[in-house]
Short mmCIF file of C-alpha atoms in Angstrom, two decimals:
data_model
loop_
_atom_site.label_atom_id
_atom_site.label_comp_id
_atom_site.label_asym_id
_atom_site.label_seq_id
_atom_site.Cartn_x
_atom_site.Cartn_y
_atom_site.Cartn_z
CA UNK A 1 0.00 0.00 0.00
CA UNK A 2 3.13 2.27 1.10
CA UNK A 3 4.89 2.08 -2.22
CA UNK A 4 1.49 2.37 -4.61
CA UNK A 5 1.02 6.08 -2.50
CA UNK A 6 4.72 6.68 -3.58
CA UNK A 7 4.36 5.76 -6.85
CA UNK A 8 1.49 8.14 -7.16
CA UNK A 9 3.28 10.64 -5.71
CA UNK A 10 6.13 10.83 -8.01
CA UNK A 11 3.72 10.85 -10.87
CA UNK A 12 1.97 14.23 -9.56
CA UNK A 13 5.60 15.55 -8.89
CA UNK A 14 6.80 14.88 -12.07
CA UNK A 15 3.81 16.58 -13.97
CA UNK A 16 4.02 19.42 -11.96
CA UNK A 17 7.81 19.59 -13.02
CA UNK A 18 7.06 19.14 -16.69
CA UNK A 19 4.26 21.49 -16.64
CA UNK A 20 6.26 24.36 -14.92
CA UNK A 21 8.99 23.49 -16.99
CA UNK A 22 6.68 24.90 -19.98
CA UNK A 23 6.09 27.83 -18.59
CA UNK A 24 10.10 29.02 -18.39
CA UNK A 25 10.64 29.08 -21.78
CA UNK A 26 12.16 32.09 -23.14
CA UNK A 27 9.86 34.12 -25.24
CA UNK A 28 11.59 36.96 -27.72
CA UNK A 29 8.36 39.22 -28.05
CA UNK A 30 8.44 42.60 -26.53
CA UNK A 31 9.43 42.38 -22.57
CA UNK A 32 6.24 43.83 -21.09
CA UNK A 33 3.96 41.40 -23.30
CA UNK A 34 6.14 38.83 -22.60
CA UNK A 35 6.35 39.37 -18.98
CA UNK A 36 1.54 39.31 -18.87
CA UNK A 37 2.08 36.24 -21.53
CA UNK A 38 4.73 34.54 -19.30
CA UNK A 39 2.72 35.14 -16.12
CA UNK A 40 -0.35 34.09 -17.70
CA UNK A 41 1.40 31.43 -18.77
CA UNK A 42 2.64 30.31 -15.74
CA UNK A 43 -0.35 30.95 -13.71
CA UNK A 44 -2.03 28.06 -16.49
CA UNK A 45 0.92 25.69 -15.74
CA UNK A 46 0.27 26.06 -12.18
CA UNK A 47 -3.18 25.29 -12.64
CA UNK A 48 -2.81 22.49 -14.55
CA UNK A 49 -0.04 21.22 -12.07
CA UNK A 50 -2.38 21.64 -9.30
CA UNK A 51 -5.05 19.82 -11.24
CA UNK A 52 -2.66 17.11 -12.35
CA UNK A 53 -1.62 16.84 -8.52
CA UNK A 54 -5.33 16.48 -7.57
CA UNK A 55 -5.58 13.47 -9.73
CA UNK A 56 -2.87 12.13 -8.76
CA UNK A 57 -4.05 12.68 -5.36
CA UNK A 58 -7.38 11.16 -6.57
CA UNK A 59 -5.67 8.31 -8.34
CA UNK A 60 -3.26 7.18 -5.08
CA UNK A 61 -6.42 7.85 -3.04
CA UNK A 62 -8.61 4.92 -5.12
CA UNK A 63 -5.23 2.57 -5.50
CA UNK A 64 -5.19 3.01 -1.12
CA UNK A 65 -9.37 2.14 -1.31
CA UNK A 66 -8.87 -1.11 -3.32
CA UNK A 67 -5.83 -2.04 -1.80
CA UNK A 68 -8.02 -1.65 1.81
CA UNK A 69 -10.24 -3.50 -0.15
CA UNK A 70 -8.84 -6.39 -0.94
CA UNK A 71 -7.39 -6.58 2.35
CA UNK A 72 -10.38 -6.59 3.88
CA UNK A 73 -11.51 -9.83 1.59
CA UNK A 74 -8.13 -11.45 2.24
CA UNK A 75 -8.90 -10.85 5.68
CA UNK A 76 -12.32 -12.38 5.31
CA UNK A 77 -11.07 -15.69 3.33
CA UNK A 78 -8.48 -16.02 6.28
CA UNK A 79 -11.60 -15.89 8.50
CA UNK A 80 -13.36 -18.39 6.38
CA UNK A 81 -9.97 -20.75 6.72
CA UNK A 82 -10.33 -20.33 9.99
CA UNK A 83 -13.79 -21.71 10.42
CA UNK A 84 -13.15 -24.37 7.91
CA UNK A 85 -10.37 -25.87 9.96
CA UNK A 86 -12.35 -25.38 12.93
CA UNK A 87 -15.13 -27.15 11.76
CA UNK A 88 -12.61 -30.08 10.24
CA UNK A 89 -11.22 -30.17 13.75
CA UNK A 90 -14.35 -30.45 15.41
CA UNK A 91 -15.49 -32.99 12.74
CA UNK A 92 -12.58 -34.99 13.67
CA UNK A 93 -12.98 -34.59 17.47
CA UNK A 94 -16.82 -35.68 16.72
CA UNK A 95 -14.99 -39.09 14.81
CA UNK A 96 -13.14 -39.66 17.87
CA UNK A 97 -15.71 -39.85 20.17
CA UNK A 98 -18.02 -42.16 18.11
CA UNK A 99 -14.60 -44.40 17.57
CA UNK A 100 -14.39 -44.66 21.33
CA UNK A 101 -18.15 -44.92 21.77
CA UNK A 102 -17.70 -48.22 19.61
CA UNK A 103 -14.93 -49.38 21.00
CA UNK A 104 -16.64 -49.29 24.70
CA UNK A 105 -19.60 -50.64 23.21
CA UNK A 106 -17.62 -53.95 21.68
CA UNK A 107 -15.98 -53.91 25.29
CA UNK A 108 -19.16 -53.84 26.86
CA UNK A 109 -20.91 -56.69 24.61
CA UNK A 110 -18.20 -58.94 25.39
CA UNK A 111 -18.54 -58.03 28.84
CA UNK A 112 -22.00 -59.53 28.62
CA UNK A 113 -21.31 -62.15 26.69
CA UNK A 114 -18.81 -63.16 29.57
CA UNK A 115 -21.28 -62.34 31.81
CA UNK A 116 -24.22 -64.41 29.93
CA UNK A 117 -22.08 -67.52 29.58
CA UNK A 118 -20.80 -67.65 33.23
CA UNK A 119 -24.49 -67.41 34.00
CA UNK A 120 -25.60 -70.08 31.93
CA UNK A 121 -23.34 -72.05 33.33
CA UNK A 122 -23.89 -70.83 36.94
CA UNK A 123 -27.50 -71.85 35.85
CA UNK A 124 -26.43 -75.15 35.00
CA UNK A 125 -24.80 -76.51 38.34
CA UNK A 126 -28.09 -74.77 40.40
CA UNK A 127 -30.37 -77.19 38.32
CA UNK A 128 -28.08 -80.18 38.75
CA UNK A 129 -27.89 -79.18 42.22
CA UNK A 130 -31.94 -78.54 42.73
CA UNK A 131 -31.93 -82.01 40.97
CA UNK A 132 -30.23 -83.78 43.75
CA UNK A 133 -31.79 -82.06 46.47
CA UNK A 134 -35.35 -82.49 44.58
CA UNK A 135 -37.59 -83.13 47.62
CA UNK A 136 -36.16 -80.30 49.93
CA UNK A 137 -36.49 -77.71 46.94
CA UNK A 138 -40.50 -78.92 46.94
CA UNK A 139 -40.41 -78.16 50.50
CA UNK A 140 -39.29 -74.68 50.33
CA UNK A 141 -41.15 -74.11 47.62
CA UNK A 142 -44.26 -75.14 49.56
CA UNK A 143 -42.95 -72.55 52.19
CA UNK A 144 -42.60 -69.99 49.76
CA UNK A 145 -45.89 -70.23 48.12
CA UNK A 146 -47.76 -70.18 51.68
CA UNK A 147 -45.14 -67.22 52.46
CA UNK A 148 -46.28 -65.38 49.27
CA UNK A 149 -50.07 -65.81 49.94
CA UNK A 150 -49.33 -64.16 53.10
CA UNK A 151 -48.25 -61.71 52.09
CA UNK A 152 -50.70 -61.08 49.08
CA UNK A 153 -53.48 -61.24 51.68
CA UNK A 154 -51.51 -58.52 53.95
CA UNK A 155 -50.91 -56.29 50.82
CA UNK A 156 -54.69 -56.64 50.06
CA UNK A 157 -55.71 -55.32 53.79
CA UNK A 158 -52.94 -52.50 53.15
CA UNK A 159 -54.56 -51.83 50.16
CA UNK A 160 -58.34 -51.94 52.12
CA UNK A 161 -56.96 -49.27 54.24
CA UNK A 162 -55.31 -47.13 51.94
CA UNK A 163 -58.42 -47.26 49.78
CA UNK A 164 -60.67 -46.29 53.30
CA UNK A 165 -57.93 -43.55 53.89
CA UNK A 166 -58.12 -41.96 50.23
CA UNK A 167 -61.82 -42.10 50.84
CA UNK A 168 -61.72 -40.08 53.99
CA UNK A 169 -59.46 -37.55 52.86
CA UNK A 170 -61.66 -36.70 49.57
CA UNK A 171 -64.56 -36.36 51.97
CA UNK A 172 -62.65 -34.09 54.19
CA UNK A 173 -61.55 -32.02 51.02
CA UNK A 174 -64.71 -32.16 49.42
CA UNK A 175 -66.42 -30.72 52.76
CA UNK A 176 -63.11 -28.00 52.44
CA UNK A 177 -64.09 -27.08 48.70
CA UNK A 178 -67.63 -26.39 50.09
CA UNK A 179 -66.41 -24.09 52.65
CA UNK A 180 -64.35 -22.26 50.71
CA UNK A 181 -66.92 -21.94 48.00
CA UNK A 182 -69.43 -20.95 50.94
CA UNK A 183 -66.52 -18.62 51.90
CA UNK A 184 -66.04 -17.09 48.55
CA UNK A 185 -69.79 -16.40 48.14
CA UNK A 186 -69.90 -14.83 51.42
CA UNK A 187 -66.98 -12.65 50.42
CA UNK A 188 -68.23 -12.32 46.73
CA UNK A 189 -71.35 -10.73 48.74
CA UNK A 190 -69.63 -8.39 50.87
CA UNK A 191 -67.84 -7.32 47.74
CA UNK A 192 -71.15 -6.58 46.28
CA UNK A 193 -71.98 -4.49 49.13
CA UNK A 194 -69.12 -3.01 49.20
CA UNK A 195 -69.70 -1.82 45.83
CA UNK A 196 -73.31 -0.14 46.50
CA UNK A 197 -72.63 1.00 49.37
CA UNK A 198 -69.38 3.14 47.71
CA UNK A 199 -71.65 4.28 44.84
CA UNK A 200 -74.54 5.50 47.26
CA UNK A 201 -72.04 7.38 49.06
CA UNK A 202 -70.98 8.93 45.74
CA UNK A 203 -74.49 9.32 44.67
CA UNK A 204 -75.10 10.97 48.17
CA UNK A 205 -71.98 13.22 47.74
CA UNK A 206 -70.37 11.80 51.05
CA UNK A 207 -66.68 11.59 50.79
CA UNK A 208 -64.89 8.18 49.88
CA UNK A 209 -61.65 6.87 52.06
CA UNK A 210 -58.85 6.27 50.27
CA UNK A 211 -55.37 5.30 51.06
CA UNK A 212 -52.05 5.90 48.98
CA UNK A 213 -50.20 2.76 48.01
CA UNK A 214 -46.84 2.51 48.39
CA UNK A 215 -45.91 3.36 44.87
CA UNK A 216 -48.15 6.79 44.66
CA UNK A 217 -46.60 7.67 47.85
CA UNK A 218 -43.51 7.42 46.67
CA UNK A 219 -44.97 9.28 43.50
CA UNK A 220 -46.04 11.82 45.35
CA UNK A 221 -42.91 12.55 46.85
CA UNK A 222 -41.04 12.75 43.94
CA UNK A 223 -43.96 15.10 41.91
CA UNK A 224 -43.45 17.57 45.02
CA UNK A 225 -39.81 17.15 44.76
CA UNK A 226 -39.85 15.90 49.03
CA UNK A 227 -36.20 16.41 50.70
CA UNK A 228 -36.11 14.57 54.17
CA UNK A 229 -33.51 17.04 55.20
CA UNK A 230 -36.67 19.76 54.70
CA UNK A 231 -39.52 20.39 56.49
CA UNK A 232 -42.41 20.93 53.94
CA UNK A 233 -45.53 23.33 54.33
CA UNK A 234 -48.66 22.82 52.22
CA UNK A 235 -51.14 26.03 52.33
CA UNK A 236 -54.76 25.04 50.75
CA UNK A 237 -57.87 26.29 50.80
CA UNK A 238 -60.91 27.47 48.51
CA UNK A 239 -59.96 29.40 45.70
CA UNK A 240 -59.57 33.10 46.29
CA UNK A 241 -58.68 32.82 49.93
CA UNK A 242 -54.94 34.48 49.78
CA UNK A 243 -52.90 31.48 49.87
CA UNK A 244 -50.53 32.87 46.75
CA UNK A 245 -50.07 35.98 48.90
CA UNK A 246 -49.74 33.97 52.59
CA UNK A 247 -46.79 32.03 51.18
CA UNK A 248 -45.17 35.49 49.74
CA UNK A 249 -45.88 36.79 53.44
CA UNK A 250 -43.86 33.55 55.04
CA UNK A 251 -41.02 34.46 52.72
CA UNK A 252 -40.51 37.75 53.29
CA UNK A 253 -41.30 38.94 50.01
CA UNK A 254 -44.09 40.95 48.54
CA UNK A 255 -46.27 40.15 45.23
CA UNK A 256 -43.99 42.39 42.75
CA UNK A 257 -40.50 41.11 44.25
CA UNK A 258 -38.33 38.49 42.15
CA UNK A 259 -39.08 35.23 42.86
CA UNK A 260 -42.43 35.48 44.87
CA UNK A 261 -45.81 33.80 43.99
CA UNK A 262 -48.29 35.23 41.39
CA UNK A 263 -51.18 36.84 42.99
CA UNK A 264 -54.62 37.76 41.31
CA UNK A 265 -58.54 37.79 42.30
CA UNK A 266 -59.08 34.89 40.12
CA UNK A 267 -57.51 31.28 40.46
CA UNK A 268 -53.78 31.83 39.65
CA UNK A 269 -52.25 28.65 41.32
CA UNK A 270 -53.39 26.11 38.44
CA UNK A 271 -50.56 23.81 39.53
CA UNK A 272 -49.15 23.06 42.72
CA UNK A 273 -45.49 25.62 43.10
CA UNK A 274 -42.82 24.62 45.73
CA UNK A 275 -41.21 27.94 46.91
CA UNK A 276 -37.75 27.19 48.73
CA UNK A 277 -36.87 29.61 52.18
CA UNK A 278 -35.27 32.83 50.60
CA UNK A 279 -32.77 32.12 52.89
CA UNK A 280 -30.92 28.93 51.72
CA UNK A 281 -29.91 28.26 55.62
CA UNK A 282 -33.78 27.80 56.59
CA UNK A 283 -34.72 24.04 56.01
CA UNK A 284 -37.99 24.98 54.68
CA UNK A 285 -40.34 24.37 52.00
CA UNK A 286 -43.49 26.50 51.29
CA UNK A 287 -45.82 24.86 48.37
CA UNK A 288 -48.97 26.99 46.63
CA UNK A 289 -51.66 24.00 46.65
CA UNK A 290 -54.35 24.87 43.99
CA UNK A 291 -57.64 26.34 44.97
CA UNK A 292 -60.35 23.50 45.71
CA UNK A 293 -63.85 23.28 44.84
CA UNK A 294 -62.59 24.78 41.19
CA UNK A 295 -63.13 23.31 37.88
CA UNK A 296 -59.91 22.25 38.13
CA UNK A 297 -59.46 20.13 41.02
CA UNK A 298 -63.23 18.47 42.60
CA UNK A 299 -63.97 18.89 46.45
CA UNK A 300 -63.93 15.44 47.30
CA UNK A 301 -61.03 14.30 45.59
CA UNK A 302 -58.83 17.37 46.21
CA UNK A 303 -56.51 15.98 49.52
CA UNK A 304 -55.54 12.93 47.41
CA UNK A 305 -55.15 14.39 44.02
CA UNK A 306 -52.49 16.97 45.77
CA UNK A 307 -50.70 14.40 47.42
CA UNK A 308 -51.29 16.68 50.76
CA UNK A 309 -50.62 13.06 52.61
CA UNK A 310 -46.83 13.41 52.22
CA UNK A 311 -46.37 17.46 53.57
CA UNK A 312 -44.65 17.70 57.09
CA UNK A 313 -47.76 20.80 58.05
CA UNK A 314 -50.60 21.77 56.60
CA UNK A 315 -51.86 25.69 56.85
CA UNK A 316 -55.86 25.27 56.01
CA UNK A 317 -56.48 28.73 54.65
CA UNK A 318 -59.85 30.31 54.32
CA UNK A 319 -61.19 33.85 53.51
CA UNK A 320 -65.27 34.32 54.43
CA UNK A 321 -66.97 31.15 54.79
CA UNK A 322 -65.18 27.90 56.59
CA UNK A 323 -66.68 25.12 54.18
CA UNK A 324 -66.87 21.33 53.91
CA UNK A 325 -63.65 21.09 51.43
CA UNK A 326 -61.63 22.73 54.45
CA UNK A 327 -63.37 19.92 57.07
CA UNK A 328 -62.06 17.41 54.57
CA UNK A 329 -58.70 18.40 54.76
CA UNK A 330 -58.55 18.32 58.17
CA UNK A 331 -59.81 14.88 58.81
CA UNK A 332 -57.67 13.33 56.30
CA UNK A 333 -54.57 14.89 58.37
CA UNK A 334 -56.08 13.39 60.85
CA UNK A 335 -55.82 9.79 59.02
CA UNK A 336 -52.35 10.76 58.32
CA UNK A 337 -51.26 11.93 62.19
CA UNK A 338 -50.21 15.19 60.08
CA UNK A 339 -50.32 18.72 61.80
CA UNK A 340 -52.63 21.19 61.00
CA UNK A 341 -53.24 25.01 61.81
CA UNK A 342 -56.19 26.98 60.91
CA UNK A 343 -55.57 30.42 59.27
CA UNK A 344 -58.12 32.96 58.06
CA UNK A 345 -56.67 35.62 56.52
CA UNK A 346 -57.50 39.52 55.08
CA UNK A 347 -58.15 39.99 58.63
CA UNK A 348 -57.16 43.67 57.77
CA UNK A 349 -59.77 44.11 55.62
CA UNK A 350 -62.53 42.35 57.07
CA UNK A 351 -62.24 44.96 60.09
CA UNK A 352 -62.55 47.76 57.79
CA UNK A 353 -65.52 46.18 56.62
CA UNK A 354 -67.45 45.63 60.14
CA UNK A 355 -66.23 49.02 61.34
CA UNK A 356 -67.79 50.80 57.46
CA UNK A 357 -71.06 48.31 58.74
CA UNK A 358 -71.12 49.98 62.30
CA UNK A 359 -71.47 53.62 60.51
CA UNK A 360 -67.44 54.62 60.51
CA UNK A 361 -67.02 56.72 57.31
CA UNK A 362 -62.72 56.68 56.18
CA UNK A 363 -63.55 60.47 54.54
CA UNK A 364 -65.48 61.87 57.60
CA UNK A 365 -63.28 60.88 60.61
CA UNK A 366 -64.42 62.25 63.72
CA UNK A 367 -61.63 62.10 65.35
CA UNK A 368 -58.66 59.86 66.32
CA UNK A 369 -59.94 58.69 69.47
CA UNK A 370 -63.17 57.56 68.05
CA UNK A 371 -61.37 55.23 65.20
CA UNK A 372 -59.59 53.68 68.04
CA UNK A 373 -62.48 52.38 70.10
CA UNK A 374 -64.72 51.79 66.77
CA UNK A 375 -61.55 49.43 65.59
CA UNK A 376 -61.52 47.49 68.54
CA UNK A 377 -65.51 46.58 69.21
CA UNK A 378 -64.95 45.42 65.15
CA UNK A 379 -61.78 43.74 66.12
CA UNK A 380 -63.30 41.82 69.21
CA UNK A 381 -66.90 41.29 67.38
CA UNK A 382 -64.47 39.81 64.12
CA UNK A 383 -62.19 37.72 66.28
CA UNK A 384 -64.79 36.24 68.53
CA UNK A 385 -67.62 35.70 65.03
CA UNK A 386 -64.56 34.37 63.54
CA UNK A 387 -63.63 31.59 66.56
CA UNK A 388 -67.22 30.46 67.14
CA UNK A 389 -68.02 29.88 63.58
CA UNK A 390 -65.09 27.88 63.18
CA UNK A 391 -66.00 25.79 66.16
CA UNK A 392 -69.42 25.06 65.26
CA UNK A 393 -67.90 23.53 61.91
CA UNK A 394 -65.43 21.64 63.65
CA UNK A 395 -68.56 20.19 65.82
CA UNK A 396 -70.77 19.53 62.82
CA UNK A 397 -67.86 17.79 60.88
CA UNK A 398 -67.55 15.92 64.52
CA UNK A 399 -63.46 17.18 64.78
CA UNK A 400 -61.97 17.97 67.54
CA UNK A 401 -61.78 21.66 68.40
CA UNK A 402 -58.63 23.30 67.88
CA UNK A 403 -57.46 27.16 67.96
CA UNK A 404 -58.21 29.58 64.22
CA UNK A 405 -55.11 31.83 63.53
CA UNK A 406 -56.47 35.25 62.61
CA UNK A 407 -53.96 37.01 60.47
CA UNK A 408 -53.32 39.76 58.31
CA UNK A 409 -50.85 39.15 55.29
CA UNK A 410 -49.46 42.85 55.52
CA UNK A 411 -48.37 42.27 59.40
CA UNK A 412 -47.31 39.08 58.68
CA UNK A 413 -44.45 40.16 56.16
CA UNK A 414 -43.54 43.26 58.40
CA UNK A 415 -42.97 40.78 61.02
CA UNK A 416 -40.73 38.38 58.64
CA UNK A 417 -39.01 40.91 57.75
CA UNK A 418 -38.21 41.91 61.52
CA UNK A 419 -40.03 45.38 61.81
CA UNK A 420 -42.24 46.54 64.36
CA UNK A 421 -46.58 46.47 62.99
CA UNK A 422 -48.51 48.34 64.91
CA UNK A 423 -51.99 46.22 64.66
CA UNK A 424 -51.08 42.39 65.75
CA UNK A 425 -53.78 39.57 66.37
CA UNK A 426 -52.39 36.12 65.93
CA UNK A 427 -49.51 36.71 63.55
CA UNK A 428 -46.72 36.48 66.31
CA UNK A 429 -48.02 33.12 67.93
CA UNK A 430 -49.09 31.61 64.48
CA UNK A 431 -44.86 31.91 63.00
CA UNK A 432 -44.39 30.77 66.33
CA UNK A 433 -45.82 27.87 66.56
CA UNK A 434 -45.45 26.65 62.84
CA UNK A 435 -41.41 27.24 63.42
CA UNK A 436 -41.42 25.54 66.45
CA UNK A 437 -43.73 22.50 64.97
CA UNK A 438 -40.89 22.41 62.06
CA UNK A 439 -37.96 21.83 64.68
CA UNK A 440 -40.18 19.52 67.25
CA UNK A 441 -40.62 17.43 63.92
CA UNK A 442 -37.21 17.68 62.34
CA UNK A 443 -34.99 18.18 65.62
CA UNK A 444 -33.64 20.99 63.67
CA UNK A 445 -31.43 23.26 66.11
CA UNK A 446 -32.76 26.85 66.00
CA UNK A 447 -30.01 28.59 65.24
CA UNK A 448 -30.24 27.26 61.48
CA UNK A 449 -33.14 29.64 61.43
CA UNK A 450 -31.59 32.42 62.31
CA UNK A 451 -33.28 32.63 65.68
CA UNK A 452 -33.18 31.20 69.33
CA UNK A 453 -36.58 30.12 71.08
CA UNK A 454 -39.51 31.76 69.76
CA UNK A 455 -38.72 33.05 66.44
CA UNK A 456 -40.93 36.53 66.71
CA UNK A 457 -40.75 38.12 70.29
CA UNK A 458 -44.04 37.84 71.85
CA UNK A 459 -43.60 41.09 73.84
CA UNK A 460 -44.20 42.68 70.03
CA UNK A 461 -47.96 42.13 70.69
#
């Protein structure tokens, strides 16, 4: 292959040679036509060189194909040799072995032979001895037959008892089969009931129990991208209740900073969004659960479509009316032994509103004092409306009682954010106790938070 690329190569040289050789010829005309003719000249011997190299080039590069070629087919016939004499030598080995599988076998037929003769003639001296010894072979004979009926008459009662045994066991699993057919009808039944009594529950619009398998709870997990290092808060609620601008409050951030969670008077969470702890030393998790009781996710199905069973907390959020989908929740944490806290938020505003109802006008103020004691009988009359409604819902829904955080979303995030509000309800004890939940639960040391006991001072309220 080495000398047909060197062959080639001296080919293009030498044309290139012979081809510039042309173009030095001396030429008599006058010097300045004879210098554009010469270079003209030239420039065509070059070309032609060049092209003369590029077949050449071309040429040694098809020689180098077929030589690859045809070493590629001797390479293949070698291969072919190969298996040929592999297959001779295994057709040879095969020969062997049926050479020495006849030679055992002519061992082994005169082995019998041997054998057969030495019988026969073993044979021989036992009849010429049973011959001689006639009468005593007729008495063990005798024995032997009386022996042998014996013994036919004891296999027969074996056989009796076996039979009486066989018989008794396929009475005793025929009378099994029946139970267990008796058993499957009975469960068949209760299937069946089941069944009806699931779909008149449906019918009847009464909430269905069911529990994650393994495999969705693990599916779960992953969907809501669960970190056991983390501790994970879910906020539901009815759609419309604040929870887009609850989980900006937790955070620190307000509804126009980078990063927080889209707010609007409409449904805006259509899919559930995990928001991490702007601080990337908190160990928390804060997830915008879509609105229930929308077209998009049905009131009786909405704790297990969210996968709320795998959240560390749950924050049940709720704006004017407590409802059923929010008594759901909470029983199914329940089922799960996970905590919950009751929020209602727009506290703020829902103040304004009693204290507009009880005749206080924002563009006629009558005076500073008067706002004061107006905004606390609406404030008391709110908090305490507020508390009993919840426990009446709790009673109907036959839950346990347990304490409503009233809150307002503005005082939250000053307090986050370490300022001083000047109107506090429950804000302080409700980012309290949720902090304190996460590090009971996680035995996370309170310093990772940035804090040391409570994490608000309660002597703000």
């Amino acid at each position: 292959m080495e000398a047909v690329l060197s062959i080639g190569l001296v080919v293009a040289a030498t044309l290139v040679n012979v081809y510039l050789a042309r173009g030095r010829r001396p030429m008599i005309p006058n010097p300045s036509l004879a210098d554009i003719q010469a270079r003209h000249h030239a420039e065509e011997c070059q070309r032609q060189a060049e092209q003369a190299a590029r077949e050449a080039t071309a040429l040694a590069d098809r020689i180098r194909r077929e030589a690859e070629a045809e070493r590629e087919r001797a390479r293949a016939r070698q291969v072919e040799a190969d298996r040929a004499t592999a297959r001779a030598a295994a057709e040879i080995r095969l020969m062997m072995i049926r050479m020495e599988a006849v030679e055992r076998a002519a061992r082994l037929a005169q082995e019998i032979a041997e054998g057969a003769a030495k019988a026969a003639k073993e044979e021989v001296d036992r009849l010429l001895q049973e011959a001689r010894e006639g009468k005593e072979r007729a008495r063990r004979m005798r024995e032997n037959t009386e022996r042998a009926a014996s013994s036919a008459r004891e296999d027969a009662e074996k056989v009796q008892r076996a039979a009486a045994a066989e018989r008794i066991k396929a009475e005793a699993g025929k009378a099994l089969a029946e139970e267990a057919a008796r058993t499957a009808m009975e469960e068949r039944q209760k299937a069946l009931e089941a069944k009806e009594e699931a779909e008149r529950c449906l019918k009847e619009g009464i909430q269905p129990i069911v529990t994650p398998t393994p495999e969705e709870l693990a599916t779960a997990k992953e969907r809501v991208q669960y970190k056991e290092d983390y501790f994970h808060f879910a906020i539901t609620g009815v759609s419309g209740s604040g929870k887009s601008s609850l989980v900006n409050a937790f955070r620190g951030l307000r509804s126009k900073d980078t990063g927080a969670a889209a707010v609007g008077i409409t449904e805006t969470t259509l899919q559930m969004a995990r928001y991490p702890e702007t601080n990337p030393a908190t160990p928390f998790v804060w997830y915008d659960v879509p609105g229930a009781g929308t077209l998009q996710c049905r009131d009786w199905q909405y704790f297990n479509n969210q996968g709320l069973y795998v959240f560390d907390c749950i924050i049940v959020l709720f704006d004017n009316r407590f409802t059923m989908t929010d008594t759901a929740i909470l029983a199914n944490a329940r089922r799960f032994n996970i905590p919950t806290y009751i929020v209602r938020s727009k506290a703020d505003q829902h103040i304004r509103n009693l204290m507009t109802e009880m005749g206080y006008d924002s563009e006629i103020d009558e005076g500073f004092k008067c706002r004061d004691e107006l905004y606390k009988t609406a404030r008391s009359e709110f908090i305490e409306q507020t508390r009993n409604t919840v426990k009446m819902n709790l009673m109907d829904a036959d839950l346990p009682d347990q304490r409503v955080y009233i809150v307002s979303n503005t005082t939250l995030l000053e307090l986050v954010k370490r300022k001083m509000p000047k109107k506090i309800i429950d804000e302080v004890e409700l980012l309290n106790d949720l902090y304190n939940q996460a590090h009971a639960r996680r035995s996370v040391p309170s310093g990772e938070t940035g804090c040391t006991g409570n994490l608000v001072d309660t002597s703000m309220a």
